Amino acid sequence: MIILKSREDIQHLRDAGHIVAEVHALLLENIRPGVTTKELDQIAESWIRKSGATPSFLGYPPGSRVPFPATICASVNEELVHGIPGPRVLEEGDIITVDVGAFYKGFHGDAARTYPVGAISDEATRLLAVTRKALEISISQAIAGNRLGDISGSVQEYVESQGYEVTRQYTGHGIGREMHEPPQVLNYGKRGSGMRLRRGLTICIEPMVLIGTPHTRVLKDQWTVVSANNKLTAHFEDAIAITDGEPEILTRL
Ligand code: MG
């Protein structure tokens, strides 16, 4: 867990987050029917490297038997997280979650968005809106003096009130010199419980939302996580810093 103290460290974390936000702006321009997930990966990687950063996910985790082989996680439709970019061509009506991580001057940035590909169904539109709003609601709970459970509980309460499910297996996390640091930021829990939030704590909050089941399974590639019922899923994530007032969102322009 990292509690930021020096101005320099905070600035590096902001810079890493800014690069991630720029990649998402580029992706927004390039996600359309006909593009492959590999092309999106190349766009992200070249921007990250041009910015003097390196992709956080490529080769992650170090020393593993099946390290992640790309810059972005590209997860289409029923794929919740950790999809591997490749020759798949996006089609009108798909939704694609892109998770981006960049490492810059010793610090990581990390953020995910689910994008529509062309015109999408009403069901998909609503799923994206609810997941995005779950992120906004939970970020608003990320205030010094509140507890971790205020973030987690607000995600679960809102998502379930809208008739959807939250994953139990995949969580947000602390972020700083390591991409994944304590504490785990669950997508479910009880308000008023858990660690007290304090100024300088930097975390990724990342609601992952499913339709009709909270359960998932991992495909044979050992990375791609899909909903157990193959229904659509969505995922929005930002890295934020706890301050004395409103949280600072590090991964938006
Ligand atoms: Mg993350």
Coordinates of C-alpha atoms and ligand atoms in Angstrom, one line a residue:
M1 CA 0.0 0.0 0.0
I2 CA 1.2 3.4 -0.8
I3 CA 0.5 6.7 1.0
L4 CA 1.9 9.4 -1.2
K5 CA 3.8 12.1 0.6
S6 CA 6.2 13.8 -1.8
R7 CA 5.0 16.2 -4.5
E8 CA 7.2 14.5 -7.0
D9 CA 5.7 11.1 -6.4
I10 CA 2.2 12.5 -6.8
Q11 CA 3.2 14.2 -10.0
H12 CA 4.6 10.9 -11.5
L13 CA 1.4 9.1 -10.6
R14 CA -0.6 11.9 -12.3
D15 CA 1.6 11.7 -15.4
A16 CA 1.2 7.9 -15.6
G17 CA -2.6 8.3 -15.2
H18 CA -2.6 11.0 -17.9
I19 CA -0.9 8.8 -20.4
V20 CA -3.6 6.1 -19.7
A21 CA -6.3 8.7 -20.2
E22 CA -4.8 9.8 -23.5
V23 CA -4.8 6.2 -24.7
H24 CA -8.5 5.9 -23.9
A25 CA -9.2 9.1 -25.9
L26 CA -7.4 7.6 -28.9
L27 CA -9.2 4.3 -28.5
L28 CA -12.6 6.1 -28.5
E29 CA -11.7 7.6 -31.9
N30 CA -10.6 4.2 -33.3
I31 CA -13.2 1.7 -31.9
R32 CA -15.6 1.0 -34.8
P33 CA -16.9 -1.9 -36.8
G34 CA -14.1 -3.4 -38.8
V35 CA -11.2 -2.7 -36.5
T36 CA -9.4 -5.7 -34.9
T37 CA -8.5 -5.9 -31.3
K38 CA -4.8 -6.3 -32.3
E39 CA -5.0 -2.9 -34.1
L40 CA -6.3 -1.3 -31.0
D41 CA -3.5 -2.9 -29.0
Q42 CA -0.9 -1.5 -31.4
I43 CA -2.4 2.0 -31.2
A44 CA -2.2 1.8 -27.4
E45 CA 1.3 0.4 -27.3
S46 CA 2.7 3.0 -29.7
W47 CA 1.2 5.9 -27.7
I48 CA 2.4 4.6 -24.4
R49 CA 6.0 4.2 -25.8
K50 CA 5.9 7.5 -27.5
S51 CA 5.1 9.1 -24.2
G52 CA 8.2 7.5 -22.6
A53 CA 6.2 5.0 -20.7
T54 CA 6.0 1.2 -20.9
P55 CA 2.9 -1.0 -21.0
S56 CA 2.1 -2.3 -17.4
F57 CA 0.3 -5.4 -18.5
L58 CA 2.7 -6.7 -21.1
G59 CA 4.6 -9.7 -19.6
Y60 CA 2.5 -9.6 -16.4
P61 CA 3.1 -11.1 -13.9
P62 CA 6.9 -11.3 -14.3
G63 CA 8.2 -14.9 -14.1
S64 CA 4.8 -16.5 -14.7
R65 CA 4.3 -19.5 -17.0
V66 CA 1.7 -17.6 -19.1
P67 CA 2.6 -13.9 -18.9
F68 CA 0.0 -11.5 -20.5
P69 CA 1.1 -11.1 -24.1
A70 CA -0.2 -7.6 -25.0
T71 CA -0.5 -4.0 -24.0
I72 CA -4.3 -3.8 -23.5
C73 CA -6.8 -6.2 -22.3
A74 CA -9.5 -6.3 -24.9
S75 CA -12.7 -8.1 -23.7
V76 CA -15.6 -8.4 -26.1
N77 CA -19.3 -8.9 -25.1
E78 CA -19.4 -11.8 -22.6
E79 CA -15.7 -11.4 -21.8
L80 CA -15.4 -9.6 -18.5
V81 CA -11.7 -8.9 -18.1
H82 CA -8.3 -10.0 -19.4
G83 CA -9.2 -10.7 -23.0
I84 CA -6.1 -11.0 -25.3
P85 CA -6.0 -8.8 -28.4
G86 CA -5.9 -10.6 -31.7
P87 CA -7.4 -10.9 -35.2
R88 CA -11.0 -10.6 -34.0
V89 CA -12.8 -8.0 -36.0
L90 CA -15.2 -5.8 -34.0
E91 CA -18.8 -5.8 -35.4
E92 CA -21.6 -3.4 -35.1
G93 CA -23.5 -4.0 -31.9
D94 CA -20.5 -5.4 -30.0
I95 CA -19.3 -3.9 -26.7
I96 CA -15.6 -4.0 -25.9
T97 CA -13.9 -3.4 -22.6
V98 CA -10.4 -2.0 -22.9
D99 CA -8.2 -2.0 -19.9
V100 CA -5.0 0.0 -20.2
G101 CA -2.0 0.2 -17.9
A102 CA 1.1 2.4 -18.2
F103 CA 4.3 2.6 -16.1
Y104 CA 6.0 6.0 -16.1
K105 CA 8.9 7.2 -13.9
G106 CA 8.3 4.5 -11.3
F107 CA 4.5 4.7 -11.1
H108 CA 1.6 3.0 -12.7
G109 CA -1.7 4.3 -14.2
D110 CA -4.6 1.9 -14.8
A111 CA -8.1 2.5 -16.2
A112 CA -10.8 0.5 -18.1
R113 CA -13.8 1.5 -20.1
T114 CA -16.5 -0.5 -21.9
Y115 CA -17.1 1.0 -25.4
P116 CA -20.0 0.5 -27.8
V117 CA -19.1 -0.6 -31.3
G118 CA -21.4 1.4 -33.6
A119 CA -25.1 1.1 -32.6
I120 CA -25.7 -1.3 -29.7
S121 CA -28.9 -2.8 -28.2
D122 CA -30.9 -1.1 -25.5
E123 CA -29.9 -3.9 -23.1
A124 CA -26.2 -3.2 -23.7
T125 CA -26.7 0.6 -23.5
R126 CA -28.3 0.2 -20.1
L127 CA -25.6 -2.2 -18.8
L128 CA -22.9 0.3 -19.8
A129 CA -24.8 3.2 -18.2
V130 CA -25.3 1.3 -14.9
T131 CA -21.7 0.2 -14.7
R132 CA -20.4 3.7 -15.4
K133 CA -22.7 5.2 -12.8
A134 CA -21.6 2.6 -10.3
L135 CA -18.1 3.9 -10.8
E136 CA -19.2 7.5 -10.3
I137 CA -21.2 6.7 -7.1
S138 CA -18.3 4.7 -5.6
I139 CA -15.7 7.4 -6.4
S140 CA -17.9 9.9 -4.6
Q141 CA -17.5 7.7 -1.5
A142 CA -13.7 7.8 -1.7
I143 CA -13.2 10.5 0.9
A144 CA -10.8 10.6 3.8
G145 CA -12.5 9.4 6.9
N146 CA -14.8 7.0 5.0
R147 CA -14.0 3.3 5.0
L148 CA -13.2 0.9 2.2
G149 CA -16.6 -0.7 2.7
D150 CA -18.3 2.6 1.8
I151 CA -16.8 2.2 -1.7
S152 CA -17.5 -1.5 -2.1
G153 CA -20.9 -1.4 -0.5
S154 CA -22.0 1.5 -2.8
V155 CA -21.1 -0.5 -5.9
Q156 CA -23.0 -3.6 -4.8
E157 CA -26.0 -1.7 -3.6
Y158 CA -26.4 0.4 -6.8
V159 CA -25.7 -2.4 -9.2
E160 CA -28.0 -4.9 -7.5
S161 CA -30.8 -2.2 -7.2
Q162 CA -30.6 -2.0 -11.0
G163 CA -31.1 -5.8 -11.4
Y164 CA -27.5 -6.7 -12.2
E165 CA -24.8 -8.6 -10.5
V166 CA -21.2 -7.8 -9.3
T167 CA -18.3 -10.1 -9.6
R168 CA -16.8 -11.6 -6.4
Q169 CA -13.6 -12.9 -8.0
Y170 CA -12.1 -9.7 -9.5
T171 CA -11.4 -6.5 -7.5
G172 CA -10.0 -3.1 -7.6
H173 CA -6.6 -2.5 -5.8
G174 CA -4.1 -0.1 -4.5
I175 CA -1.9 1.4 -7.2
G176 CA 1.5 3.1 -7.1
R177 CA 5.0 1.7 -7.5
E178 CA 3.3 -1.6 -8.1
M179 CA 0.3 -2.0 -10.4
H180 CA -1.6 -4.1 -7.8
E181 CA -1.0 -3.2 -4.2
P182 CA -3.1 -3.6 -1.1
P183 CA -5.8 -2.9 -0.3
Q184 CA -8.2 -4.9 -2.4
V185 CA -11.1 -2.8 -3.4
L186 CA -14.0 -5.2 -3.6
N187 CA -17.1 -4.7 -5.7
Y188 CA -19.3 -6.0 -2.8
G189 CA -19.4 -5.4 0.9
K190 CA -20.8 -3.5 3.8
R191 CA -20.8 0.3 4.2
G192 CA -19.0 1.4 7.3
S193 CA -16.7 -1.7 7.4
G194 CA -13.0 -2.1 6.5
M195 CA -9.9 0.1 6.4
R196 CA -10.3 3.8 7.0
L197 CA -9.4 5.9 4.0
R198 CA -6.7 8.5 4.4
R199 CA -5.3 11.3 2.4
G200 CA -2.6 10.2 -0.1
L201 CA -4.0 6.6 -0.5
T202 CA -4.2 5.8 -4.2
I203 CA -6.5 3.1 -5.4
C204 CA -8.2 1.7 -8.5
I205 CA -12.0 1.4 -8.2
E206 CA -13.4 -0.9 -10.9
P207 CA -17.0 -2.1 -10.9
M208 CA -17.5 -5.2 -13.1
V209 CA -21.1 -5.9 -13.8
L210 CA -22.8 -9.1 -15.1
I211 CA -26.4 -10.0 -16.1
G212 CA -28.1 -12.8 -14.2
T213 CA -25.1 -14.3 -12.5
P214 CA -22.1 -13.1 -10.5
H215 CA -20.1 -16.2 -11.7
T216 CA -17.4 -16.3 -14.3
R217 CA -15.0 -18.8 -15.9
V218 CA -11.6 -18.6 -17.4
L219 CA -11.0 -19.7 -21.0
K220 CA -8.3 -22.1 -22.2
D221 CA -5.9 -19.3 -23.0
Q222 CA -5.7 -19.0 -19.2
W223 CA -6.5 -15.2 -19.3
T224 CA -9.8 -14.4 -20.8
V225 CA -12.6 -14.3 -18.1
V226 CA -16.2 -14.7 -19.4
S227 CA -19.5 -14.6 -17.7
A228 CA -20.7 -18.1 -16.7
N229 CA -23.9 -17.6 -18.7
N230 CA -22.2 -16.0 -21.7
K231 CA -24.3 -12.8 -21.3
L232 CA -22.8 -9.3 -21.8
T233 CA -20.6 -7.8 -19.1
A234 CA -19.2 -4.3 -18.5
H235 CA -16.3 -2.8 -16.6
F236 CA -15.3 0.8 -15.8
E237 CA -12.2 1.7 -13.8
D238 CA -10.4 4.8 -12.7
A239 CA -7.3 5.4 -10.5
I240 CA -8.0 7.9 -7.8
A241 CA -6.1 9.6 -5.0
I242 CA -7.8 10.3 -1.6
T243 CA -7.5 13.9 -0.7
D244 CA -8.9 16.0 2.2
G245 CA -11.8 16.9 -0.1
E246 CA -13.1 15.4 -3.4
P247 CA -11.1 12.5 -4.7
E248 CA -8.6 13.3 -7.4
I249 CA -9.3 11.2 -10.5
L250 CA -5.9 10.4 -12.0
T251 CA -7.0 8.7 -15.2
R252 CA -9.2 11.2 -16.9
L253 CA -8.3 14.2 -19.2
Ligands
MG1 MG -7.0 -2.3 -12.3

